[in-house]
Tab-separated table of C-alpha atoms in Angstrom:
chain	number	residue	atom	x	y	z
A	410	MET	CA	19.658	38.907	-1.988
A	411	LYS	CA	15.806	38.849	-3.031
A	412	GLU	CA	13.526	39.657	-0.054
A	413	PHE	CA	10.140	37.860	0.381
A	414	VAL	CA	6.602	38.840	1.966
A	415	VAL	CA	5.173	36.713	4.790
A	416	ARG	CA	1.444	37.307	4.971
A	417	PRO	CA	0.153	35.858	8.164
A	418	ILE	CA	-2.612	33.101	7.873
A	419	GLY	CA	-3.958	33.310	11.411
A	420	VAL	CA	-3.127	34.695	15.047
A	421	VAL	CA	-2.618	32.982	18.172
A	422	ARG	CA	-5.149	33.435	21.069
A	423	SER	CA	-3.518	32.790	24.436
A	424	ALA	CA	-3.717	33.647	28.216
A	425	LEU	CA	-0.108	34.501	27.883
A	426	LYS	CA	-0.281	38.241	27.216
A	427	ASP	CA	3.039	39.502	27.644
A	428	PRO	CA	6.499	38.169	26.646
A	429	ALA	CA	7.516	38.026	30.265
A	430	ASP	CA	4.976	35.878	30.998
A	431	ALA	CA	5.937	33.479	28.385
A	432	PRO	CA	7.891	30.406	29.816
A	433	LYS	CA	11.275	29.690	28.072
A	434	GLN	CA	10.533	26.497	25.861
A	435	GLY	CA	6.791	26.589	27.566
A	436	ALA	CA	6.215	23.772	24.584
A	437	LEU	CA	7.123	21.836	27.630
A	438	THR	CA	4.607	23.206	30.161
A	439	GLY	CA	1.277	21.981	28.329
A	440	GLN	CA	0.047	25.719	27.701
A	441	GLU	CA	-3.129	25.714	25.923
A	442	ALA	CA	-4.094	28.138	23.281
A	443	GLU	CA	-5.976	28.444	19.844
A	444	ILE	CA	-5.132	29.342	16.760
A	445	ILE	CA	-7.372	31.274	14.618
A	446	VAL	CA	-7.082	30.849	10.795
A	447	ASP	CA	-8.150	33.402	8.576
A	448	PRO	CA	-11.321	32.033	7.029
A	449	ALA	CA	-9.483	32.588	3.556
A	450	TYR	CA	-7.582	29.761	4.085
A	451	LEU	CA	-10.226	26.947	5.192
A	452	PRO	CA	-9.644	24.973	2.698
A	453	ALA	CA	-6.156	24.408	3.590
A	454	LEU	CA	-6.965	23.060	6.700
A	455	ASP	CA	-8.649	20.100	5.089
A	456	GLY	CA	-7.344	16.433	6.514
A	457	LEU	CA	-6.017	18.224	9.735
A	458	GLU	CA	-9.084	16.946	11.905
A	459	ARG	CA	-6.953	13.503	11.511
A	460	ARG	CA	-4.614	14.564	13.342
A	461	VAL	CA	-7.044	15.704	16.424
A	462	ALA	CA	-5.091	13.770	19.206
A	463	ALA	CA	-8.345	11.928	20.036
A	464	ALA	CA	-8.465	10.381	16.594
A	465	GLU	CA	-4.699	9.368	17.141
A	466	ASN	CA	-5.252	5.554	16.736
A	467	THR	CA	-8.059	5.460	14.142
A	468	ASP	CA	-7.510	3.830	10.773
A	469	PHE	CA	-8.449	6.141	8.304
A	470	GLY	CA	-7.527	3.168	5.609
A	471	ASP	CA	-5.239	5.323	3.407
A	472	GLY	CA	-1.913	3.669	4.184
A	473	GLY	CA	0.575	6.293	4.009
A	474	TYR	CA	-0.944	8.723	6.372
A	475	ARG	CA	0.975	8.927	9.548
A	476	LYS	CA	-0.974	9.043	12.639
A	477	GLY	CA	-0.734	11.169	15.836
A	478	GLY	CA	-2.091	14.050	17.411
A	479	LYS	CA	0.861	16.507	16.435
A	480	ILE	CA	1.354	19.515	14.196
A	481	ILE	CA	3.858	22.401	13.598
A	482	VAL	CA	2.584	25.593	14.010
A	483	ILE	CA	4.748	28.252	12.609
A	484	CYS	CA	4.866	31.978	14.171
A	485	TRP	CA	6.650	35.400	13.260
A	486	MET	CA	7.719	36.871	16.620
A	487	ASP	CA	6.542	40.244	15.968
A	488	ARG	CA	8.105	41.644	18.965
A	489	ALA	CA	11.615	40.095	18.232
A	490	ASP	CA	14.781	42.088	17.937
A	491	ARG	CA	16.031	41.217	14.432
A	492	GLY	CA	19.182	42.873	14.758
A	493	ARG	CA	20.468	40.863	17.664
A	494	LEU	CA	22.982	38.249	16.491
A	495	LYS	CA	24.062	37.072	19.808
A	496	VAL	CA	22.429	36.359	22.803
A	497	HIS	CA	22.901	34.822	26.643
A	498	PRO	CA	21.112	31.232	26.238
A	499	GLN	CA	17.741	30.899	27.525
A	500	GLY	CA	17.917	34.535	28.812
A	501	GLN	CA	20.513	33.457	31.436
A	502	GLU	CA	22.868	36.393	31.860
A	503	GLU	CA	25.455	34.183	33.695
A	504	LEU	CA	25.685	32.278	30.535
A	505	PRO	CA	28.141	33.372	28.017
A	506	GLU	CA	26.402	34.723	24.886
A	507	ARG	CA	26.244	32.300	21.883
A	508	GLY	CA	25.008	33.214	18.324
A	509	VAL	CA	21.356	33.104	17.818
A	510	PHE	CA	21.526	30.520	15.117
A	511	SER	CA	22.689	27.871	18.089
A	512	THR	CA	19.782	28.770	20.055
A	513	ARG	CA	16.158	29.007	20.051
A	514	SER	CA	15.811	32.765	20.731
A	515	PRO	CA	13.245	34.648	19.645
A	516	HIS	CA	15.732	37.438	18.707
A	517	ARG	CA	17.110	36.445	15.035
A	518	PRO	CA	17.313	38.086	11.786
A	519	ASN	CA	14.107	36.364	10.513
A	520	PRO	CA	11.888	35.674	13.773
A	521	VAL	CA	10.331	32.624	12.734
A	522	SER	CA	9.045	30.043	15.441
A	523	LEU	CA	8.337	26.653	15.435
A	524	HIS	CA	6.192	24.888	17.794
A	525	THR	CA	5.307	21.260	17.761
A	526	VAL	CA	2.404	20.905	19.612
A	527	THR	CA	-0.769	18.655	20.214
A	528	LEU	CA	-3.889	19.385	18.130
A	529	LEU	CA	-6.946	19.248	20.683
A	530	SER	CA	-10.082	19.851	18.486
A	531	ILE	CA	-10.779	21.979	15.339
A	532	GLU	CA	-13.874	23.926	14.980
A	533	GLY	CA	-14.151	25.819	11.865
A	534	ASN	CA	-11.174	27.993	11.681
A	535	VAL	CA	-10.020	27.354	15.125
A	536	LEU	CA	-7.469	25.005	16.384
A	537	ARG	CA	-7.119	24.330	20.114
A	538	VAL	CA	-4.030	23.107	20.761
A	539	ARG	CA	-1.469	21.938	23.989
A	540	GLY	CA	1.992	22.887	24.168
A	541	MET	CA	2.019	26.255	23.003
A	542	ASP	CA	4.380	29.250	24.287
A	543	ALA	CA	3.476	31.923	21.808
A	544	ILE	CA	2.104	34.965	23.331
A	545	ASP	CA	-1.238	36.455	22.611
A	546	GLY	CA	-1.514	37.899	19.284
A	547	THR	CA	1.363	36.366	17.460
A	548	PRO	CA	0.804	36.133	14.039
A	549	VAL	CA	0.803	32.431	12.487
A	550	VAL	CA	2.333	31.942	9.417
A	551	ASP	CA	2.152	28.288	8.651
A	552	ILE	CA	1.061	24.831	9.717
A	553	LYS	CA	2.466	21.542	8.897
A	554	SER	CA	1.779	17.815	9.919
A	555	HIS	CA	4.593	16.891	12.410
A	556	SER	CA	6.535	13.433	11.314
A	557	PRO	CA	8.666	11.886	13.985
A	558	GLU	CA	10.753	10.586	10.801
A	559	LEU	CA	11.499	13.845	9.304
A	560	ASP	CA	11.296	16.275	12.499
A	561	GLY	CA	12.775	13.914	15.764
B	1312	MET	CA	-3.163	41.299	8.725
B	1313	LYS	CA	0.016	43.181	8.618
B	1314	GLU	CA	2.862	41.705	6.683
B	1315	PHE	CA	6.548	41.346	7.445
B	1316	VAL	CA	9.632	41.050	4.790
B	1317	VAL	CA	11.961	37.905	5.018
B	1318	ARG	CA	15.755	38.725	4.188
B	1319	PRO	CA	17.587	35.479	3.187
B	1320	ILE	CA	20.609	34.668	5.623
B	1321	GLY	CA	22.441	32.741	3.260
B	1322	VAL	CA	21.602	29.798	0.404
B	1323	VAL	CA	21.587	26.168	-0.247
B	1324	ARG	CA	24.219	24.762	-2.518
B	1325	SER	CA	23.394	21.228	-3.545
B	1326	ALA	CA	23.934	18.343	-6.479
B	1327	LEU	CA	20.084	18.564	-6.301
B	1328	LYS	CA	19.487	21.508	-8.960
B	1329	ASP	CA	15.566	20.748	-10.239
B	1330	PRO	CA	12.525	20.477	-8.269
B	1331	ALA	CA	11.924	17.104	-10.293
B	1332	ASP	CA	15.151	15.554	-8.807
B	1333	ALA	CA	14.251	16.459	-5.276
B	1334	PRO	CA	13.161	13.209	-3.300
B	1335	LYS	CA	9.765	13.490	-1.420
B	1336	GLN	CA	10.912	13.813	1.918
B	1337	GLY	CA	14.487	13.278	0.993
B	1338	ALA	CA	15.580	14.254	4.576
B	1339	LEU	CA	15.043	10.510	4.625
B	1340	THR	CA	17.720	10.002	1.779
B	1341	GLY	CA	21.008	11.317	3.576
B	1342	GLN	CA	21.548	13.835	0.778
B	1343	GLU	CA	24.535	16.076	1.651
B	1344	ALA	CA	24.350	19.737	0.800
B	1345	GLU	CA	26.206	22.953	2.043
B	1346	ILE	CA	24.350	25.981	3.406
B	1347	ILE	CA	26.305	29.161	2.688
B	1348	VAL	CA	25.865	31.952	5.089
B	1349	ASP	CA	26.102	35.575	4.071
B	1350	PRO	CA	29.201	36.702	6.038
B	1351	ALA	CA	27.533	39.560	7.864
B	1352	TYR	CA	25.926	36.935	10.138
B	1353	LEU	CA	28.712	35.065	10.717
B	1354	PRO	CA	28.585	36.061	14.678
B	1355	ALA	CA	25.254	34.174	14.562
B	1356	LEU	CA	26.626	30.804	14.098
B	1357	ASP	CA	28.829	31.287	16.966
B	1358	GLY	CA	28.044	27.924	19.112
B	1359	LEU	CA	27.002	26.024	16.327
B	1360	GLU	CA	30.389	24.230	16.267
B	1361	ARG	CA	29.606	22.103	19.235
B	1362	ARG	CA	26.527	20.895	17.127
B	1363	VAL	CA	28.705	19.074	14.558
B	1364	ALA	CA	27.966	15.641	14.575
B	1365	ALA	CA	31.452	14.501	15.554
B	1366	ALA	CA	31.343	16.446	18.721
B	1367	GLU	CA	28.248	14.591	19.858
B	1368	ASN	CA	29.583	12.860	22.407
B	1369	THR	CA	31.634	15.774	23.865
B	1370	ASP	CA	31.175	17.156	27.059
B	1371	PHE	CA	31.755	20.915	26.975
B	1372	GLY	CA	30.927	21.209	30.737
B	1373	ASP	CA	27.969	23.987	30.547
B	1374	GLY	CA	25.373	21.803	31.985
B	1375	GLY	CA	22.126	22.966	30.091
B	1376	TYR	CA	23.354	22.359	26.408
B	1377	ARG	CA	21.789	19.705	24.775
B	1378	LYS	CA	24.144	17.618	23.063
B	1379	GLY	CA	23.677	15.933	19.561
B	1380	GLY	CA	24.499	16.476	15.718
B	1381	LYS	CA	21.396	17.962	14.568
B	1382	ILE	CA	20.298	21.642	13.506
B	1383	ILE	CA	16.750	22.861	11.989
B	1384	VAL	CA	17.367	24.694	8.620
B	1385	ILE	CA	14.461	26.938	7.280
B	1386	CYS	CA	13.830	27.867	4.002
B	1387	TRP	CA	11.841	29.993	1.586
B	1388	MET	CA	10.708	27.823	-1.005
B	1389	ASP	CA	10.883	30.570	-3.740
B	1390	ARG	CA	9.599	28.118	-6.578
B	1391	ALA	CA	6.187	27.261	-4.596
B	1392	ASP	CA	2.851	28.126	-5.690
B	1393	ARG	CA	1.379	30.287	-2.979
B	1394	GLY	CA	-1.943	30.133	-4.345
B	1395	ARG	CA	-2.521	26.409	-3.943
B	1396	LEU	CA	-4.614	25.622	-0.597
B	1397	LYS	CA	-5.075	21.965	-1.675
B	1398	VAL	CA	-2.675	19.139	-2.960
B	1399	HIS	CA	-2.544	15.605	-3.553
B	1400	PRO	CA	-0.603	14.366	-0.848
B	1401	GLN	CA	3.591	13.352	-2.073
B	1402	GLY	CA	2.268	14.565	-5.344
B	1403	GLN	CA	0.489	10.994	-6.051
B	1404	GLU	CA	-2.528	12.048	-8.048
B	1405	GLU	CA	-4.313	8.680	-6.716
B	1406	LEU	CA	-4.566	10.389	-3.313
B	1407	PRO	CA	-7.408	12.553	-2.565
B	1408	GLU	CA	-6.755	16.144	-2.448
B	1409	ARG	CA	-5.978	17.559	1.171
B	1410	GLY	CA	-5.368	20.938	2.546
B	1411	VAL	CA	-1.734	22.035	2.612
B	1412	PHE	CA	-1.613	22.466	6.062
B	1413	SER	CA	-2.186	18.784	6.623
B	1414	THR	CA	0.975	18.141	4.493
B	1415	ARG	CA	4.397	18.882	3.951
B	1416	SER	CA	4.204	20.146	0.445
B	1417	PRO	CA	6.275	23.001	-0.675
B	1418	HIS	CA	2.896	24.742	-2.150
B	1419	ARG	CA	1.658	27.018	0.658
B	1420	PRO	CA	0.774	30.265	1.295
B	1421	ASN	CA	4.120	30.900	2.868
B	1422	PRO	CA	6.475	28.470	1.528
B	1423	VAL	CA	8.508	28.252	4.524
B	1424	SER	CA	10.294	24.442	4.803
B	1425	LEU	CA	11.597	22.834	7.606
B	1426	HIS	CA	14.940	20.800	7.484
B	1427	THR	CA	16.284	18.627	10.482
B	1428	VAL	CA	19.753	17.887	9.203
B	1429	THR	CA	22.989	16.408	10.569
B	1430	LEU	CA	25.416	19.149	10.767
B	1431	LEU	CA	28.762	17.543	9.461
B	1432	SER	CA	30.934	20.514	9.539
B	1433	ILE	CA	31.535	24.210	9.751
B	1434	GLU	CA	34.295	26.234	7.876
B	1435	GLY	CA	33.776	29.894	8.013
B	1436	ASN	CA	30.330	30.584	6.468
B	1437	VAL	CA	30.001	27.154	5.004
B	1438	LEU	CA	27.956	24.632	7.121
B	1439	ARG	CA	28.007	21.010	5.376
B	1440	VAL	CA	24.617	19.165	6.230
B	1441	ARG	CA	23.364	15.839	5.457
B	1442	GLY	CA	19.641	14.751	5.153
B	1443	MET	CA	18.866	17.999	3.249
B	1444	ASP	CA	16.261	17.775	0.287
B	1445	ALA	CA	16.113	21.661	-1.069
B	1446	ILE	CA	17.459	22.446	-4.292
B	1447	ASP	CA	20.095	24.228	-5.248
B	1448	GLY	CA	19.978	27.889	-4.678
B	1449	THR	CA	17.107	27.887	-2.193
B	1450	PRO	CA	17.062	31.024	0.058
B	1451	VAL	CA	17.857	30.381	3.902
B	1452	VAL	CA	16.035	32.459	6.280
B	1453	ASP	CA	16.901	30.983	9.701
B	1454	ILE	CA	18.751	27.901	11.364
B	1455	LYS	CA	17.959	26.743	15.278
B	1456	SER	CA	19.570	23.937	17.239
B	1457	HIS	CA	17.410	20.978	17.289
B	1458	SER	CA	15.758	19.930	20.575
B	1459	PRO	CA	14.364	16.441	20.933
B	1460	GLU	CA	11.939	17.470	23.867
B	1461	LEU	CA	10.919	20.343	22.003
B	1462	ASP	CA	10.786	18.884	18.284
B	1463	GLY	CA	10.233	15.233	18.588
């Protein structure tokens, strides 16, 4: 099958420096981090300011727009083992191995990760988010609005 | 920044043959489709059978495993315009343009799409799913278990 090239649009800045530090499903821990977006993509951030958590209850008067402070950050887990097809779930050796497609393991053929996070602020090309378990330096490949109807 | 290579692990088979046919946010329409997984990745599907919707209320006795019939299928929208940084939301010309990162438009620098779908059946390397709006032939790059806590 045809291959495609991923070109990162930004990078994660976080106090989590090592994969060993990263809590499993750390989204649930409230870890804060920054997404530094390549300035070339600044126009693509336009509109995200409405997603800032503080604006959650603001009426922007444009009807169809879903309010709420959540966005989805998609990363490329560049330290993952792309050859692993089975893992012990949550790294727990006592649990039998399962196929990676039935887990959230970083190890998978295309190590794309999803992070549904709360958008705290945007200043220029810097997004501050809460609930981010990716480690410092992880390449960011996409940002999307989160929709409870589509994603919940 | 360093680039990465995406190698599709499967393909979508759907009655939706043309982007013009694909409903916006068609996840909400209940469209059914098949995910044909490259047989090389069969071991990575192991465990997904527990996600089949019919098994939603089955107790597999392994504690931490979250039950439910939903999985996340990640595609590469190979017909997208990667140069577009702003779009009219939902393709509606009367709405002012917004940055693609604040939308779910297929047009974005790395055209990765998320599809939270109901897993209806697995037969060999063929997954039947409901709520899939990707068009026929779309490359699939990843499959993950869905978690209401992480993704909702």
